[in-house]
Amino acid sequence: MSMRQMELEVMRYDPEQDDEPHFQSYSVPCEDDWAILDALNYVKENIDTTLAYRWSCHMMVCGSCGMMVNGEPSLTCKTFIRDLPDKVRIEPLENFPIERDLVVVLDDVMEKLRMAKPFIIRHDEPPPEDQEYTQSRAALYKFKQYTMCVNCMCCYAACPQYALDSSFIGPAVLALAHRYNIDSRDQGKSERLDLLADHDGVWECSFVGACSEVCPKSVDPAAAVQQMKIDGAKEWWKQKLGGGKS
Amino acid sequence: MSRQPYVRPVSKTTWYMRNGRYRKYMLREVTCLLVGVYCFLTIWALAALAAGADTWNGFLASQQNTVMVVFHAFALVYFLIYQAFDWFKLAPKAMPVQLGEKKLPDRYIIIAHYVAWAFVSLFVFWLTGVI
Amino acid sequence: MEKITADVVIVGAGGAGLRAAIAIAESDPDLDVALISKVYPMRSHTCAAEGGAAGVKGADDSLENHFHDTVSGGDWLCDQEVVEYFVNQAPRELVQLEHWGCPWSREDDGSVAVRPFGGMKKKRTWYAADKSGFHILHTLFQTSLQFPTIKRFDEYFALELLHKNGKCRGVVAMEMRSGRFFSFQSSVVIMATGGGGQCFPFTTNGAIKTGDGMAMAYRAGVPLKDMEFVQYHPTGLPGTGILLTEGCRGEGGILVNKDGRRYLQDYGMGPETPVGEPVLKTMELGPRDRLSQAFWHEQKKGNTVETPWGDCVLLDMRHLGEKKINERLPLVRELASSYVGHDPVTDPVPVRPVIHFMMGGIDSNLNGETPMPGLFAIGETACSGLHGANRLGSNSLTDLLVSGRRSAERAAEYARKAGEIPEDPAMTAQSEDVVTAIRELLQQSGGGESIAGIRREMKSTLEEGAGIYRDEEGTLKACEKIAELRGRYGKIEVHDKSNVFNTDLQQALELRNLLDIAETVAEASLERRESRGAHQRLDHVERDDEHFLKHSLAYRQPDGRPRIDWLDVTITRSKPGVRDYSGGKSE
């Protein structure tokens, strides 16, 4: 396996030392098949143990290692150096406050997750404890894509709406609410509607589409949001015409 | 000591210069200016029509100088790119069609939009006597 | 230091911890639950499990079958009353998860689908494509959000247990983002911190799996059980150690050596079955220990394939076709294509055995109770005696649910009996001592040892001394070396002095945990002079039921070294016999 010398320009910020972030350069001998995360781990082990960043699974499912790589929100375990120039700039995810180096504060989105009521809500009794719901594969595929979100928050880093006004609920959380809304086992759509149709909900989205373009798991939150807009509009008309909640 | 999260500033006026994706989005959004101009033109046209044949002919003449022709041509192309093409490309996201266990490929939904657009255009041309 | 009291403290918010938290919140809304986790819950390593979760489903299967598969798979080191309870509860827990919204894959009739798995006589592995663990974790996490009594402490790193008069009294933890220390005082602590695969160099385990809960319990005087049993998963990607699920073989993938021979037939798992028509408990659907051992022999014989990342065998899935691979194994395709550049649709994928799971852990029972009253342990961090000497694939995800709920019931009962947490200066003092030790570690300098250096040596030591095959000399050397490393640990230097998200300090503390459990792995491997399940000794090649049909217990001695003791295995109705993976040909 051949080696390649890469220059990583990494954003550093230690609130106990620095007033604002700055860049630090590391020259890293990389193997061809490395991901950016491997290069960061090399730095941590061999050059500078003080560098702080989150990571765990190194297989694209835990969602910890989202960062800006050359300005693009990316999961660094699946961003390969073979696809990058010799000089790479690594920053913490945009649109989030920086806690330390490449670690951002995620409180806001974590709290919003709860607001989406991302769990099965039933009005009818569920089946008995030894009996599953029947769900056709067609019904499963309808929402399956939206279950793939790893909460890496790359979509929030890409969303200009969230950048300008962080009260916007944002792509991943809206997609998650949609995932439950269209799950054949769920009956909680009307309970999620108020929040989602609110000022900070789907109508705050102006369909830039950046969230879907950067999503490392092809969840396509922009699609979920547009579908929710249509649902919301339909619901509004129903109420206007039918005079009550359907 | 201890925590002091750093919030990177976001410019309210130039944020869209941050990357190409946002710039493209803004180009799409500024079609609203052209829509505004056309609203004005329509109102002007209606007023001219109401005021009589002379005024109406004056209005038509005012649209036939080079500047206005270039403007209309520009607007047509701009609308084509940033309203028709762009929105049709996004349509499958808003209106996915699932047939059993498969999703209808995006291109069919996009093509359907173009076909519908062509029909509507033909209808309008027919209505206005162009064809 | 801030003090937080809770009726129940759960350390670890993976599958087991979340399941326990939900069970308590559901059953008794008067109990406060403090759910402490080193990472955000959805980062927990449950997310990396791919293949599925076992539970009897379908008329042609029976609890009896699942029981016998598990016990023989575990080479009769399983505690059979635990297995009995587990197989009974498994279907109910998996249905519960379905009711909570888990996107299980489906049959044509809309019922949940099951797939074949290694060592299982019938198809009983519930799956959600090849991201079963991911979906289980997210379903549990999202479901947990509806319970206001579950108070989460995300990115709090648990450091030490608090205990008094032999009873558990809480845990000390550090908030990563502020560096502040918290004394969580409670009469009940449920450990759900996962395994410690990171003490080996080549593992499917994420960076967070550093055996923290095991080490905390061990230092508090609780024994670690069966630590010599460490499972190699036979199909990891070379280089990174990324897992390729057993589902690859369950769906019909085959393993071949450099000559294209399906070598498993040469290791008691034949006769060869037709390609693409997997036969349960035969060939590629043998248990993980046997498959990994077969690789070792193939490597010795020179039958493996040389790759840039070392010796491998090939996992061939081409005959499954693109459609099936995309539907059932999409993550496998993505991982193999991205990390080793082999698309399973068009190429065989190089694989090799990789450290995957610790059968051993904190000594616990069916209820999750440990020898320390008030301390419970569940999931991979526990050793309830379910998995014995070798875990069957897809039993562990189910175990998270079964042990999570069961221990929650018992823990809630214990907490209610214990009542209010009394103000106790001794606990505060104990907490202060923990903090003082960490501050000293942070201050010390000039010792000349590096965290990464000691970690590397520990990892290679364990692989050499306690790998797929072991012997007296190798394990003894490993014991000495790890004891030496533990000594040298005293001279490490933490360069990062910041209070905010100090991952340098975190890695130093994780290394201490890893060294503690690595030493128990080496020591127990030395003392078990027989071959059983995942523990294979070149100098004691036979299973020895007369002397070793026992669990090992590793106790920490005052000098820090482990002492090994033994505990009888509970056998109810399955007497030790021969593990048969010849497709029933030898029956």
CSV table of N, CA and C in Angstrom, one decimal, chain B residues 13-131:
chain,number,residue,atom,x,y,z
B,13,THR,N,-26.6,39.3,5.4
B,13,THR,CA,-26.7,39.8,4.0
B,13,THR,C,-25.9,39.1,3.0
B,14,THR,N,-24.8,38.4,3.4
B,14,THR,CA,-24.0,37.8,2.4
B,14,THR,C,-23.8,36.3,2.6
B,15,TRP,N,-24.7,35.7,3.5
B,15,TRP,CA,-24.5,34.3,3.8
B,15,TRP,C,-24.5,33.4,2.5
B,16,TYR,N,-25.3,33.8,1.5
B,16,TYR,CA,-25.4,33.0,0.3
B,16,TYR,C,-24.1,32.9,-0.5
B,17,MET,N,-23.1,33.7,-0.2
B,17,MET,CA,-21.9,33.7,-0.9
B,17,MET,C,-21.0,32.5,-0.4
B,18,ARG,N,-21.5,31.9,0.7
B,18,ARG,CA,-20.6,30.9,1.3
B,18,ARG,C,-20.3,29.7,0.4
B,19,ASN,N,-21.3,29.2,-0.4
B,19,ASN,CA,-20.9,28.2,-1.3
B,19,ASN,C,-21.8,28.2,-2.5
B,20,GLY,N,-21.4,27.4,-3.5
B,20,GLY,CA,-22.1,27.4,-4.8
B,20,GLY,C,-23.6,27.0,-4.7
B,21,ARG,N,-23.8,26.0,-3.8
B,21,ARG,CA,-25.2,25.5,-3.6
B,21,ARG,C,-26.1,26.7,-3.2
B,22,TYR,N,-25.6,27.5,-2.3
B,22,TYR,CA,-26.5,28.6,-1.8
B,22,TYR,C,-26.7,29.7,-2.9
B,23,ARG,N,-25.6,29.9,-3.7
B,23,ARG,CA,-25.7,30.9,-4.7
B,23,ARG,C,-26.7,30.5,-5.8
B,24,LYS,N,-26.7,29.2,-6.1
B,24,LYS,CA,-27.6,28.6,-7.1
B,24,LYS,C,-29.1,28.8,-6.5
B,25,TYR,N,-29.2,28.6,-5.3
B,25,TYR,CA,-30.5,28.7,-4.6
B,25,TYR,C,-31.0,30.1,-4.7
B,26,MET,N,-30.1,31.1,-4.5
B,26,MET,CA,-30.4,32.5,-4.5
B,26,MET,C,-30.8,32.9,-6.0
B,27,LEU,N,-30.1,32.3,-6.9
B,27,LEU,CA,-30.5,32.7,-8.3
B,27,LEU,C,-31.9,32.2,-8.6
B,28,ARG,N,-32.3,31.1,-8.0
B,28,ARG,CA,-33.6,30.6,-8.2
B,28,ARG,C,-34.6,31.6,-7.5
B,29,GLU,N,-34.2,32.0,-6.3
B,29,GLU,CA,-35.1,32.8,-5.5
B,29,GLU,C,-35.3,34.2,-6.1
B,30,VAL,N,-34.3,34.7,-6.8
B,30,VAL,CA,-34.5,36.1,-7.3
B,30,VAL,C,-35.4,36.1,-8.5
B,31,THR,N,-35.9,35.0,-8.9
B,31,THR,CA,-37.0,35.0,-10.0
B,31,THR,C,-38.1,35.8,-9.4
B,32,CYS,N,-38.2,36.0,-8.1
B,32,CYS,CA,-39.3,36.7,-7.6
B,32,CYS,C,-39.3,38.2,-8.1
B,33,LEU,N,-38.1,38.7,-8.3
B,33,LEU,CA,-38.0,40.1,-8.8
B,33,LEU,C,-38.6,40.2,-10.2
B,34,LEU,N,-38.3,39.2,-11.0
B,34,LEU,CA,-38.9,39.2,-12.4
B,34,LEU,C,-40.4,39.0,-12.3
B,35,VAL,N,-40.9,38.2,-11.3
B,35,VAL,CA,-42.3,38.0,-11.2
B,35,VAL,C,-42.9,39.4,-10.8
B,36,GLY,N,-42.2,40.1,-10.0
B,36,GLY,CA,-42.7,41.5,-9.6
B,36,GLY,C,-42.8,42.4,-10.8
B,37,VAL,N,-41.8,42.4,-11.6
B,37,VAL,CA,-41.8,43.2,-12.8
B,37,VAL,C,-43.0,42.9,-13.7
B,38,TYR,N,-43.2,41.6,-13.9
B,38,TYR,CA,-44.3,41.1,-14.7
B,38,TYR,C,-45.7,41.5,-14.1
B,39,CYS,N,-45.8,41.5,-12.8
B,39,CYS,CA,-47.0,42.0,-12.1
B,39,CYS,C,-47.3,43.4,-12.5
B,40,PHE,N,-46.2,44.2,-12.4
B,40,PHE,CA,-46.3,45.6,-12.7
B,40,PHE,C,-46.7,45.8,-14.2
B,41,LEU,N,-46.1,45.0,-15.1
B,41,LEU,CA,-46.4,45.2,-16.5
B,41,LEU,C,-47.8,44.8,-16.8
B,42,THR,N,-48.3,43.8,-16.1
B,42,THR,CA,-49.7,43.3,-16.3
B,42,THR,C,-50.7,44.4,-15.9
B,43,ILE,N,-50.4,45.0,-14.7
B,43,ILE,CA,-51.3,46.1,-14.2
B,43,ILE,C,-51.3,47.2,-15.2
B,44,TRP,N,-50.1,47.6,-15.6
B,44,TRP,CA,-49.9,48.6,-16.6
B,44,TRP,C,-50.7,48.3,-17.9
B,45,ALA,N,-50.6,47.1,-18.3
B,45,ALA,CA,-51.3,46.7,-19.6
B,45,ALA,C,-52.8,46.8,-19.4
B,46,LEU,N,-53.3,46.3,-18.3
B,46,LEU,CA,-54.7,46.4,-18.0
B,46,LEU,C,-55.2,47.8,-18.0
B,47,ALA,N,-54.4,48.6,-17.3
B,47,ALA,CA,-54.8,50.1,-17.2
B,47,ALA,C,-54.8,50.7,-18.6
B,48,ALA,N,-53.8,50.3,-19.4
B,48,ALA,CA,-53.7,50.9,-20.8
B,48,ALA,C,-54.9,50.4,-21.6
B,49,LEU,N,-55.3,49.1,-21.4
B,49,LEU,CA,-56.4,48.6,-22.2
B,49,LEU,C,-57.7,49.3,-21.8
B,50,ALA,N,-57.8,49.5,-20.5
B,50,ALA,CA,-59.0,50.2,-20.1
B,50,ALA,C,-59.1,51.6,-20.6
B,51,ALA,N,-58.0,52.2,-20.8
B,51,ALA,CA,-57.9,53.7,-21.2
B,51,ALA,C,-58.2,53.9,-22.7
B,52,GLY,N,-58.3,52.8,-23.4
B,52,GLY,CA,-58.6,53.0,-24.8
B,52,GLY,C,-57.5,52.5,-25.8
B,53,ALA,N,-57.8,52.5,-27.1
B,53,ALA,CA,-56.9,51.9,-28.1
B,53,ALA,C,-55.6,52.6,-28.2
B,54,ASP,N,-55.6,53.9,-28.1
B,54,ASP,CA,-54.4,54.7,-28.2
B,54,ASP,C,-53.4,54.3,-27.2
B,55,THR,N,-53.9,54.3,-25.9
B,55,THR,CA,-53.0,54.1,-24.8
B,55,THR,C,-52.5,52.6,-24.9
B,56,TRP,N,-53.4,51.7,-25.3
B,56,TRP,CA,-53.0,50.3,-25.4
B,56,TRP,C,-51.9,50.2,-26.5
B,57,ASN,N,-52.1,50.8,-27.6
B,57,ASN,CA,-51.0,50.8,-28.7
B,57,ASN,C,-49.7,51.4,-28.2
B,58,GLY,N,-49.9,52.4,-27.4
B,58,GLY,CA,-48.7,53.1,-26.8
B,58,GLY,C,-47.9,52.1,-25.9
B,59,PHE,N,-48.7,51.4,-25.1
B,59,PHE,CA,-48.1,50.4,-24.3
B,59,PHE,C,-47.4,49.3,-25.1
B,60,LEU,N,-48.0,48.8,-26.1
B,60,LEU,CA,-47.4,47.8,-27.0
B,60,LEU,C,-46.1,48.3,-27.6
B,61,ALA,N,-46.1,49.5,-28.0
B,61,ALA,CA,-44.9,50.1,-28.6
B,61,ALA,C,-43.8,50.2,-27.6
B,62,SER,N,-44.2,50.5,-26.4
B,62,SER,CA,-43.2,50.7,-25.4
B,62,SER,C,-42.4,49.3,-25.1
B,63,GLN,N,-43.1,48.2,-25.4
B,63,GLN,CA,-42.5,46.9,-25.2
B,63,GLN,C,-41.6,46.5,-26.4
B,64,GLN,N,-41.6,47.3,-27.4
B,64,GLN,CA,-40.9,46.8,-28.6
B,64,GLN,C,-39.5,47.4,-28.9
B,65,ASN,N,-39.1,48.2,-27.9
B,65,ASN,CA,-37.7,48.6,-28.1
B,65,ASN,C,-36.7,47.6,-27.7
B,66,THR,N,-35.5,47.8,-28.1
B,66,THR,CA,-34.4,46.7,-27.9
B,66,THR,C,-34.3,46.4,-26.4
B,67,VAL,N,-34.3,47.4,-25.6
B,67,VAL,CA,-34.1,47.1,-24.1
B,67,VAL,C,-35.2,46.1,-23.6
B,68,MET,N,-36.4,46.4,-24.0
B,68,MET,CA,-37.5,45.6,-23.5
B,68,MET,C,-37.5,44.2,-24.1
B,69,VAL,N,-37.1,44.1,-25.4
B,69,VAL,CA,-37.1,42.8,-26.0
B,69,VAL,C,-36.0,42.0,-25.3
B,70,VAL,N,-34.9,42.6,-25.1
B,70,VAL,CA,-33.8,41.9,-24.4
B,70,VAL,C,-34.2,41.4,-23.0
B,71,PHE,N,-35.0,42.4,-22.4
B,71,PHE,CA,-35.4,42.0,-21.0
B,71,PHE,C,-36.4,40.8,-21.1
B,72,HIS,N,-37.3,40.8,-22.0
B,72,HIS,CA,-38.3,39.7,-22.1
B,72,HIS,C,-37.6,38.4,-22.4
B,73,ALA,N,-36.6,38.5,-23.4
B,73,ALA,CA,-35.9,37.3,-23.7
B,73,ALA,C,-35.1,36.7,-22.5
B,74,PHE,N,-34.5,37.7,-21.8
B,74,PHE,CA,-33.7,37.3,-20.6
B,74,PHE,C,-34.7,36.6,-19.6
B,75,ALA,N,-35.8,37.3,-19.4
B,75,ALA,CA,-36.8,36.8,-18.4
B,75,ALA,C,-37.2,35.4,-18.8
B,76,LEU,N,-37.5,35.2,-20.1
B,76,LEU,CA,-38.0,33.9,-20.5
B,76,LEU,C,-36.9,32.8,-20.2
B,77,VAL,N,-35.7,33.0,-20.6
B,77,VAL,CA,-34.6,32.0,-20.4
B,77,VAL,C,-34.4,31.8,-18.9
B,78,TYR,N,-34.5,32.9,-18.1
B,78,TYR,CA,-34.2,32.8,-16.7
B,78,TYR,C,-35.3,32.0,-16.0
B,79,PHE,N,-36.6,32.3,-16.4
B,79,PHE,CA,-37.7,31.5,-15.9
B,79,PHE,C,-37.6,30.0,-16.2
B,80,LEU,N,-37.1,29.8,-17.5
B,80,LEU,CA,-37.0,28.4,-17.9
B,80,LEU,C,-36.0,27.6,-17.0
B,81,ILE,N,-34.9,28.3,-16.8
B,81,ILE,CA,-33.8,27.6,-16.0
B,81,ILE,C,-34.3,27.5,-14.6
B,82,TYR,N,-34.7,28.6,-14.0
B,82,TYR,CA,-34.8,28.6,-12.5
B,82,TYR,C,-36.2,28.3,-12.0
B,83,GLN,N,-37.2,28.4,-12.9
B,83,GLN,CA,-38.5,27.9,-12.4
B,83,GLN,C,-38.8,26.6,-13.0
B,84,ALA,N,-38.9,26.5,-14.3
B,84,ALA,CA,-39.3,25.2,-14.9
B,84,ALA,C,-38.3,24.1,-14.6
B,85,PHE,N,-37.1,24.2,-15.1
B,85,PHE,CA,-36.1,23.1,-14.9
B,85,PHE,C,-35.9,22.8,-13.5
B,86,ASP,N,-35.6,23.8,-12.7
B,86,ASP,CA,-35.3,23.6,-11.3
B,86,ASP,C,-36.4,23.0,-10.5
B,87,TRP,N,-37.6,23.6,-10.7
B,87,TRP,CA,-38.7,23.1,-9.9
B,87,TRP,C,-39.1,21.7,-10.3
B,88,PHE,N,-39.1,21.4,-11.6
B,88,PHE,CA,-39.5,20.1,-12.1
B,88,PHE,C,-38.5,19.1,-11.6
B,89,LYS,N,-37.2,19.5,-11.5
B,89,LYS,CA,-36.2,18.5,-11.0
B,89,LYS,C,-36.6,18.2,-9.6
B,90,LEU,N,-37.1,19.1,-8.8
B,90,LEU,CA,-37.4,18.9,-7.4
B,90,LEU,C,-38.7,18.2,-7.2
B,91,ALA,N,-39.6,18.2,-8.2
B,91,ALA,CA,-40.9,17.7,-8.0
B,91,ALA,C,-41.0,16.3,-7.5
B,92,PRO,N,-40.1,15.4,-7.9
B,92,PRO,CA,-40.3,14.0,-7.4
B,92,PRO,C,-40.1,13.9,-5.9
B,93,LYS,N,-39.4,14.9,-5.3
B,93,LYS,CA,-39.2,14.9,-3.9
B,93,LYS,C,-40.5,15.2,-3.2
B,94,ALA,N,-41.2,16.1,-3.7
B,94,ALA,CA,-42.4,16.5,-3.0
B,94,ALA,C,-43.6,15.6,-3.3
B,95,MET,N,-43.5,15.0,-4.5
B,95,MET,CA,-44.6,14.1,-4.9
B,95,MET,C,-44.1,12.7,-5.4
B,96,PRO,N,-43.5,12.0,-4.5
B,96,PRO,CA,-43.0,10.6,-4.9
B,96,PRO,C,-44.2,9.7,-5.2
B,97,VAL,N,-44.0,8.8,-6.1
B,97,VAL,CA,-45.0,7.9,-6.4
B,97,VAL,C,-44.5,6.5,-6.1
B,98,GLN,N,-45.2,5.8,-5.2
B,98,GLN,CA,-44.7,4.4,-4.9
B,98,GLN,C,-45.7,3.4,-5.5
B,99,LEU,N,-45.1,2.5,-6.3
B,99,LEU,CA,-45.9,1.5,-6.9
B,99,LEU,C,-45.6,0.2,-6.2
B,100,GLY,N,-46.4,-0.3,-5.3
B,100,GLY,CA,-46.0,-1.5,-4.6
B,100,GLY,C,-44.7,-1.3,-3.8
B,101,GLU,N,-43.7,-2.2,-4.0
B,101,GLU,CA,-42.5,-2.1,-3.2
B,101,GLU,C,-41.5,-1.2,-3.9
B,102,LYS,N,-41.8,-0.6,-5.1
B,102,LYS,CA,-40.9,0.2,-5.8
B,102,LYS,C,-41.3,1.6,-5.8
B,103,LYS,N,-40.3,2.5,-5.9
B,103,LYS,CA,-40.6,3.9,-6.1
B,103,LYS,C,-40.6,4.1,-7.6
B,104,LEU,N,-41.5,4.9,-8.2
B,104,LEU,CA,-41.5,5.2,-9.6
B,104,LEU,C,-40.2,6.1,-9.8
B,105,PRO,N,-39.4,5.7,-10.8
B,105,PRO,CA,-38.2,6.5,-11.0
B,105,PRO,C,-38.5,8.0,-11.2
B,106,ASP,N,-37.6,8.8,-10.6
B,106,ASP,CA,-37.8,10.3,-10.6
B,106,ASP,C,-38.1,10.8,-12.0
B,107,ARG,N,-37.4,10.2,-13.0
B,107,ARG,CA,-37.5,10.8,-14.4
B,107,ARG,C,-38.9,10.8,-14.9
B,108,TYR,N,-39.6,9.7,-14.5
B,108,TYR,CA,-41.0,9.6,-15.0
B,108,TYR,C,-41.9,10.8,-14.5
B,109,ILE,N,-41.6,11.1,-13.2
B,109,ILE,CA,-42.4,12.2,-12.6
B,109,ILE,C,-42.0,13.5,-13.3
B,110,ILE,N,-40.7,13.7,-13.5
B,110,ILE,CA,-40.2,14.9,-14.2
B,110,ILE,C,-40.8,15.0,-15.6
B,111,ILE,N,-40.8,13.9,-16.3
B,111,ILE,CA,-41.3,13.9,-17.7
B,111,ILE,C,-42.7,14.3,-17.7
B,112,ALA,N,-43.5,13.7,-16.8
B,112,ALA,CA,-44.9,14.0,-16.7
B,112,ALA,C,-45.2,15.5,-16.5
B,113,HIS,N,-44.3,16.2,-15.7
B,113,HIS,CA,-44.4,17.6,-15.5
B,113,HIS,C,-44.2,18.4,-16.9
B,114,TYR,N,-43.2,17.9,-17.6
B,114,TYR,CA,-42.9,18.6,-18.9
B,114,TYR,C,-44.1,18.4,-19.8
B,115,VAL,N,-44.7,17.2,-19.9
B,115,VAL,CA,-45.8,16.9,-20.7
B,115,VAL,C,-47.0,17.8,-20.4
B,116,ALA,N,-47.2,17.9,-19.1
B,116,ALA,CA,-48.3,18.7,-18.6
B,116,ALA,C,-48.1,20.2,-19.0
B,117,TRP,N,-46.9,20.6,-18.8
B,117,TRP,CA,-46.5,22.0,-19.2
B,117,TRP,C,-46.7,22.3,-20.6
B,118,ALA,N,-46.3,21.3,-21.5
B,118,ALA,CA,-46.5,21.5,-22.9
B,118,ALA,C,-48.0,21.6,-23.3
B,119,PHE,N,-48.8,20.8,-22.7
B,119,PHE,CA,-50.3,20.9,-22.9
B,119,PHE,C,-50.8,22.2,-22.5
B,120,VAL,N,-50.5,22.6,-21.3
B,120,VAL,CA,-51.0,23.9,-20.8
B,120,VAL,C,-50.6,25.0,-21.8
B,121,SER,N,-49.3,25.0,-22.2
B,121,SER,CA,-48.8,26.0,-23.1
B,121,SER,C,-49.6,26.0,-24.4
B,122,LEU,N,-49.8,24.8,-25.0
B,122,LEU,CA,-50.5,24.7,-26.2
B,122,LEU,C,-51.9,25.3,-26.1
B,123,PHE,N,-52.5,25.0,-24.9
B,123,PHE,CA,-53.9,25.5,-24.6
B,123,PHE,C,-53.9,27.0,-24.6
B,124,VAL,N,-52.9,27.6,-23.9
B,124,VAL,CA,-52.8,29.0,-23.9
B,124,VAL,C,-52.6,29.6,-25.2
B,125,PHE,N,-51.7,29.0,-26.0
B,125,PHE,CA,-51.4,29.5,-27.4
B,125,PHE,C,-52.7,29.5,-28.2
B,126,TRP,N,-53.4,28.4,-28.0
B,126,TRP,CA,-54.7,28.2,-28.8
B,126,TRP,C,-55.7,29.3,-28.4
B,127,LEU,N,-55.8,29.5,-27.1
B,127,LEU,CA,-56.7,30.4,-26.5
B,127,LEU,C,-56.4,31.8,-27.0
B,128,THR,N,-55.1,32.1,-27.1
B,128,THR,CA,-54.8,33.5,-27.5
B,128,THR,C,-54.6,33.6,-29.0
B,129,GLY,N,-54.9,32.6,-29.8
B,129,GLY,CA,-54.9,32.6,-31.2
B,129,GLY,C,-53.5,32.6,-31.8
B,130,VAL,N,-52.5,32.2,-31.1
B,130,VAL,CA,-51.2,32.1,-31.7
B,130,VAL,C,-51.1,30.9,-32.6
B,131,ILE,N,-51.8,29.8,-32.2
B,131,ILE,CA,-51.9,28.7,-33.1
B,131,ILE,C,-53.4,28.4,-33.4
